[in-house]
Short mmCIF file of N, CA and C in Angstrom, two decimals:
data_model
loop_
_atom_site.label_atom_id
_atom_site.label_comp_id
_atom_site.label_asym_id
_atom_site.label_seq_id
_atom_site.Cartn_x
_atom_site.Cartn_y
_atom_site.Cartn_z
N LYS E 1 -1.30 -12.57 -19.92
CA LYS E 1 -2.53 -11.61 -17.52
C LYS E 1 -3.50 -10.33 -17.48
N SER E 2 -3.90 -11.25 -16.84
CA SER E 2 -4.56 -9.94 -16.00
C SER E 2 -4.92 -9.29 -14.82
N GLY E 3 -5.25 -8.26 -14.19
CA GLY E 3 -5.08 -8.61 -12.76
C GLY E 3 -4.44 -6.68 -12.52
N SER E 4 -4.52 -6.23 -11.05
CA SER E 4 -4.59 -5.20 -11.17
C SER E 4 -2.64 -4.99 -10.77
N GLY E 5 -2.14 -5.51 -11.58
CA GLY E 5 -0.48 -5.34 -11.28
C GLY E 5 -0.13 -5.29 -12.83
N THR E 6 -1.10 -5.04 -13.62
CA THR E 6 -0.41 -5.48 -14.87
C THR E 6 -0.02 -4.00 -14.91
N PRO E 7 1.02 -4.13 -16.06
CA PRO E 7 1.30 -2.70 -16.74
C PRO E 7 0.40 -1.84 -17.39
N ALA E 8 -0.22 -2.61 -18.46
CA ALA E 8 -1.99 -1.77 -18.58
C ALA E 8 -2.42 -1.41 -17.76
N PHE E 9 -2.88 -2.40 -16.61
CA PHE E 9 -3.64 -1.53 -15.36
C PHE E 9 -3.22 -0.24 -15.36
N LEU E 10 -1.49 -0.51 -14.52
CA LEU E 10 -1.46 0.78 -14.56
C LEU E 10 -0.54 2.09 -14.96
N ASP E 11 -1.08 1.79 -16.34
CA ASP E 11 -1.13 2.76 -17.30
C ASP E 11 -2.11 3.21 -16.82
N ALA E 12 -3.58 2.65 -16.86
CA ALA E 12 -5.11 3.42 -17.15
C ALA E 12 -5.21 4.06 -16.02
N VAL E 13 -4.38 3.60 -14.58
CA VAL E 13 -5.50 3.80 -13.48
C VAL E 13 -4.40 4.87 -13.09
N ASN E 14 -3.04 4.45 -13.21
CA ASN E 14 -1.89 5.96 -12.82
C ASN E 14 -2.44 6.15 -11.29
N PRO E 15 -2.40 4.96 -10.63
CA PRO E 15 -2.25 5.59 -8.39
C PRO E 15 -1.30 5.84 -8.21
N GLU E 16 -1.37 6.43 -6.87
CA GLU E 16 -0.84 7.02 -5.83
C GLU E 16 -0.42 6.37 -5.26
N THR E 17 -1.29 5.36 -4.85
CA THR E 17 -1.33 4.57 -3.87
C THR E 17 -1.18 3.26 -3.58
N ALA E 18 -1.06 2.07 -3.25
CA ALA E 18 -1.96 0.83 -3.61
C ALA E 18 -2.01 0.58 -2.18
N VAL E 19 -2.36 -0.62 -2.19
CA VAL E 19 -3.03 -1.58 -0.46
C VAL E 19 -2.92 -2.87 -0.61
N PHE E 20 -1.96 -3.66 -0.58
CA PHE E 20 -1.36 -5.12 -0.29
C PHE E 20 -1.92 -5.14 0.47
N SER E 21 -2.51 -6.24 0.46
CA SER E 21 -3.44 -7.35 1.76
C SER E 21 -2.37 -8.64 1.54
N CYS E 22 -1.46 -8.95 2.87
CA CYS E 22 -0.94 -9.72 2.71
C CYS E 22 -0.51 -10.44 4.15
N ARG E 23 -0.73 -11.12 4.92
CA ARG E 23 -0.57 -11.74 6.36
C ARG E 23 1.56 -11.63 6.48
N PRO E 24 1.97 -12.00 7.45
CA PRO E 24 3.19 -11.78 8.16
C PRO E 24 3.57 -13.37 8.38
N TYR E 25 5.28 -13.80 7.80
CA TYR E 25 5.36 -15.04 7.93
C TYR E 25 4.07 -15.53 7.18
N ALA E 26 3.62 -15.63 6.16
CA ALA E 26 2.56 -16.64 5.72
C ALA E 26 3.37 -17.45 4.81
N GLY E 27 4.97 -17.58 4.69
CA GLY E 27 5.59 -17.65 3.79
C GLY E 27 5.86 -17.20 2.07
N ARG E 28 4.56 -16.52 1.71
CA ARG E 28 4.61 -16.05 0.24
C ARG E 28 4.12 -14.36 0.61
N ASP E 29 5.15 -13.64 -0.53
CA ASP E 29 5.33 -12.61 -0.76
C ASP E 29 4.80 -11.94 -1.79
N ILE E 30 4.77 -9.94 -1.80
CA ILE E 30 4.04 -10.32 -3.08
C ILE E 30 5.02 -10.13 -4.25
N ALA E 31 4.80 -11.06 -5.33
CA ALA E 31 5.10 -10.72 -6.60
C ALA E 31 6.30 -10.29 -6.67
N ALA E 32 7.79 -10.29 -7.02
CA ALA E 32 8.69 -9.38 -6.97
C ALA E 32 8.89 -8.17 -8.53
N ASP E 33 7.97 -8.64 -9.44
CA ASP E 33 8.06 -7.84 -10.95
C ASP E 33 6.63 -7.21 -10.42
N VAL E 34 6.04 -7.80 -9.47
CA VAL E 34 4.57 -6.54 -8.92
C VAL E 34 5.23 -5.52 -8.27
N VAL E 35 6.06 -5.63 -7.38
CA VAL E 35 7.05 -4.53 -6.48
C VAL E 35 7.26 -4.24 -7.40
N SER E 36 7.84 -4.27 -8.32
CA SER E 36 9.10 -3.63 -9.54
C SER E 36 8.07 -2.62 -9.91
N ARG E 37 7.68 -3.29 -10.59
CA ARG E 37 6.16 -2.19 -11.50
C ARG E 37 5.80 -1.07 -10.77
N TYR E 38 5.24 -1.37 -9.96
CA TYR E 38 4.80 -0.38 -8.94
C TYR E 38 5.71 0.32 -8.12
N ARG E 39 7.61 0.26 -8.43
CA ARG E 39 8.04 1.14 -7.35
C ARG E 39 8.73 2.09 -8.84
N LYS E 40 8.64 1.63 -9.89
CA LYS E 40 9.06 1.91 -10.95
C LYS E 40 8.54 3.67 -11.64
N ARG E 41 6.66 3.51 -11.55
CA ARG E 41 5.69 4.51 -11.35
C ARG E 41 5.68 5.15 -9.94
N GLY E 42 6.48 4.75 -8.51
CA GLY E 42 6.34 5.92 -7.65
C GLY E 42 4.63 5.62 -7.12
N VAL E 43 4.56 4.45 -7.51
CA VAL E 43 3.46 4.45 -6.34
C VAL E 43 4.12 3.81 -4.97
N GLY E 44 3.25 4.69 -4.39
CA GLY E 44 3.32 4.10 -2.50
C GLY E 44 2.78 2.97 -2.32
N MET E 45 3.10 1.92 -1.74
CA MET E 45 2.91 0.93 -1.66
C MET E 45 2.56 0.33 0.14
N LEU E 46 1.30 0.73 0.63
CA LEU E 46 1.14 0.13 1.91
C LEU E 46 0.59 -1.33 1.87
N ARG E 47 1.42 -1.53 3.09
CA ARG E 47 1.00 -3.42 3.34
C ARG E 47 0.72 -3.51 4.55
N THR E 48 -0.38 -4.81 4.58
CA THR E 48 -0.79 -4.85 6.22
C THR E 48 0.10 -6.20 7.05
N ASP E 49 1.02 -6.24 6.39
CA ASP E 49 1.77 -7.31 7.21
C ASP E 49 2.70 -6.18 7.74
N ALA E 50 3.14 -5.18 7.19
CA ALA E 50 3.50 -4.38 8.33
C ALA E 50 2.72 -3.17 8.88
N LEU E 51 1.65 -2.27 8.63
CA LEU E 51 1.11 -1.55 9.06
C LEU E 51 -0.02 -2.37 9.79
N GLY E 52 -0.28 -3.68 9.67
CA GLY E 52 -1.41 -4.22 10.21
C GLY E 52 -2.74 -3.46 9.29
N ALA E 53 -3.94 -3.36 10.23
CA ALA E 53 -5.41 -2.71 9.47
C ALA E 53 -4.82 -1.34 8.82
N ILE E 54 -5.44 -1.65 7.82
CA ILE E 54 -5.28 0.58 7.04
C ILE E 54 -6.09 1.01 6.98
N GLN E 55 -5.98 2.02 7.14
CA GLN E 55 -7.25 3.15 7.25
C GLN E 55 -7.60 4.23 6.00
N ILE E 56 -7.82 4.66 5.13
CA ILE E 56 -8.02 5.77 4.39
C ILE E 56 -9.13 6.06 4.01
N MET E 57 -8.87 7.52 4.44
CA MET E 57 -10.07 8.52 4.77
C MET E 57 -9.98 9.91 3.57
N SER E 58 -11.01 10.51 3.29
CA SER E 58 -10.81 11.33 2.32
C SER E 58 -11.42 12.73 2.70
N ASN E 59 -11.12 13.95 3.14
CA ASN E 59 -12.41 15.10 2.52
C ASN E 59 -12.70 15.40 1.50
N GLY E 60 -12.49 14.64 0.23
CA GLY E 60 -13.15 14.88 -0.84
C GLY E 60 -11.87 15.50 -2.17
N ILE E 61 -10.61 16.27 -1.49
CA ILE E 61 -9.75 16.52 -1.98
C ILE E 61 -8.73 15.47 -1.61
N GLU E 62 -8.11 15.46 -0.84
CA GLU E 62 -7.02 14.63 -0.31
C GLU E 62 -7.00 13.36 0.19
N LEU E 63 -6.12 12.37 -0.20
CA LEU E 63 -6.20 11.80 1.51
C LEU E 63 -5.22 11.49 2.08
N GLU E 64 -5.96 10.63 3.89
CA GLU E 64 -5.52 10.58 5.03
C GLU E 64 -4.94 8.78 5.19
N LYS E 65 -4.40 8.72 5.07
CA LYS E 65 -3.53 7.12 5.84
C LYS E 65 -3.30 6.86 6.57
N TYR E 66 -3.50 5.62 7.73
CA TYR E 66 -3.73 5.42 8.82
C TYR E 66 -3.00 3.85 8.99
N GLY E 67 -2.06 3.54 9.84
CA GLY E 67 -1.97 2.03 10.00
C GLY E 67 -2.22 1.80 11.17
N PHE E 68 -2.35 0.10 11.76
CA PHE E 68 -2.73 0.19 12.98
C PHE E 68 -1.12 0.00 13.82
N LEU E 69 -0.82 -0.48 12.62
CA LEU E 69 0.78 -0.96 13.95
C LEU E 69 1.87 -0.05 13.63
N PRO E 70 3.02 -0.07 13.98
CA PRO E 70 3.25 -0.57 15.73
C PRO E 70 2.87 -0.54 16.86
N HIS E 71 1.90 0.25 16.73
CA HIS E 71 1.30 1.63 17.75
C HIS E 71 0.35 0.73 18.42
N ARG E 72 -0.49 -0.22 17.81
CA ARG E 72 -1.69 -1.31 18.27
C ARG E 72 -2.93 0.03 18.38
N GLU E 73 -2.63 1.36 17.26
CA GLU E 73 -3.92 2.11 17.38
C GLU E 73 -3.43 2.65 16.12
N PHE E 74 -4.45 2.85 15.59
CA PHE E 74 -4.11 4.31 14.29
C PHE E 74 -3.64 5.28 14.57
N MET E 75 -2.67 5.59 13.57
CA MET E 75 -1.79 6.35 13.90
C MET E 75 -1.22 6.82 11.91
N PRO E 76 -1.26 8.41 11.46
CA PRO E 76 -1.00 8.54 10.40
C PRO E 76 0.55 7.45 9.79
N ILE E 77 0.70 7.59 8.40
CA ILE E 77 1.86 7.12 7.74
C ILE E 77 1.73 8.14 7.07
N SER E 78 2.91 8.41 7.46
CA SER E 78 3.72 9.35 6.44
C SER E 78 5.10 8.62 4.99
N ARG E 79 4.30 9.38 3.42
CA ARG E 79 5.00 8.98 2.83
C ARG E 79 5.63 8.84 2.88
N ASP E 80 7.30 8.42 3.67
CA ASP E 80 8.05 7.33 4.02
C ASP E 80 8.23 6.62 4.44
N GLN E 81 7.12 6.40 4.98
CA GLN E 81 6.73 4.66 5.45
C GLN E 81 7.05 4.02 4.12
N TYR E 82 6.49 3.94 3.15
CA TYR E 82 5.93 3.35 2.05
C TYR E 82 6.61 4.23 1.23
#
C-alpha cells in the first residue's frame, strides 16, 4: 500500500495536523485504520464534512486554522475541535 496514510509516510513526515476532504452524508467515511494511525500519532484531523471549507494561514512560524462551519463564516479552530 502507498499513500499519505501509510505508517512509512507518517513516520517520514511526522505531521502535526492533517486535512481530510470528505463530503457529509456521502455514504463513505475515512477508513478506520487510517483514522487510528493518525490518532495514535497525536495528529490533529481537520475534516471538511465537519468544518466545511478549511483555511490554514501561516506567519512563517505558526499555523492558524479556520473552519467555515457551523457559523457559515471562517472562525478559528481550537485544538480541542480536532
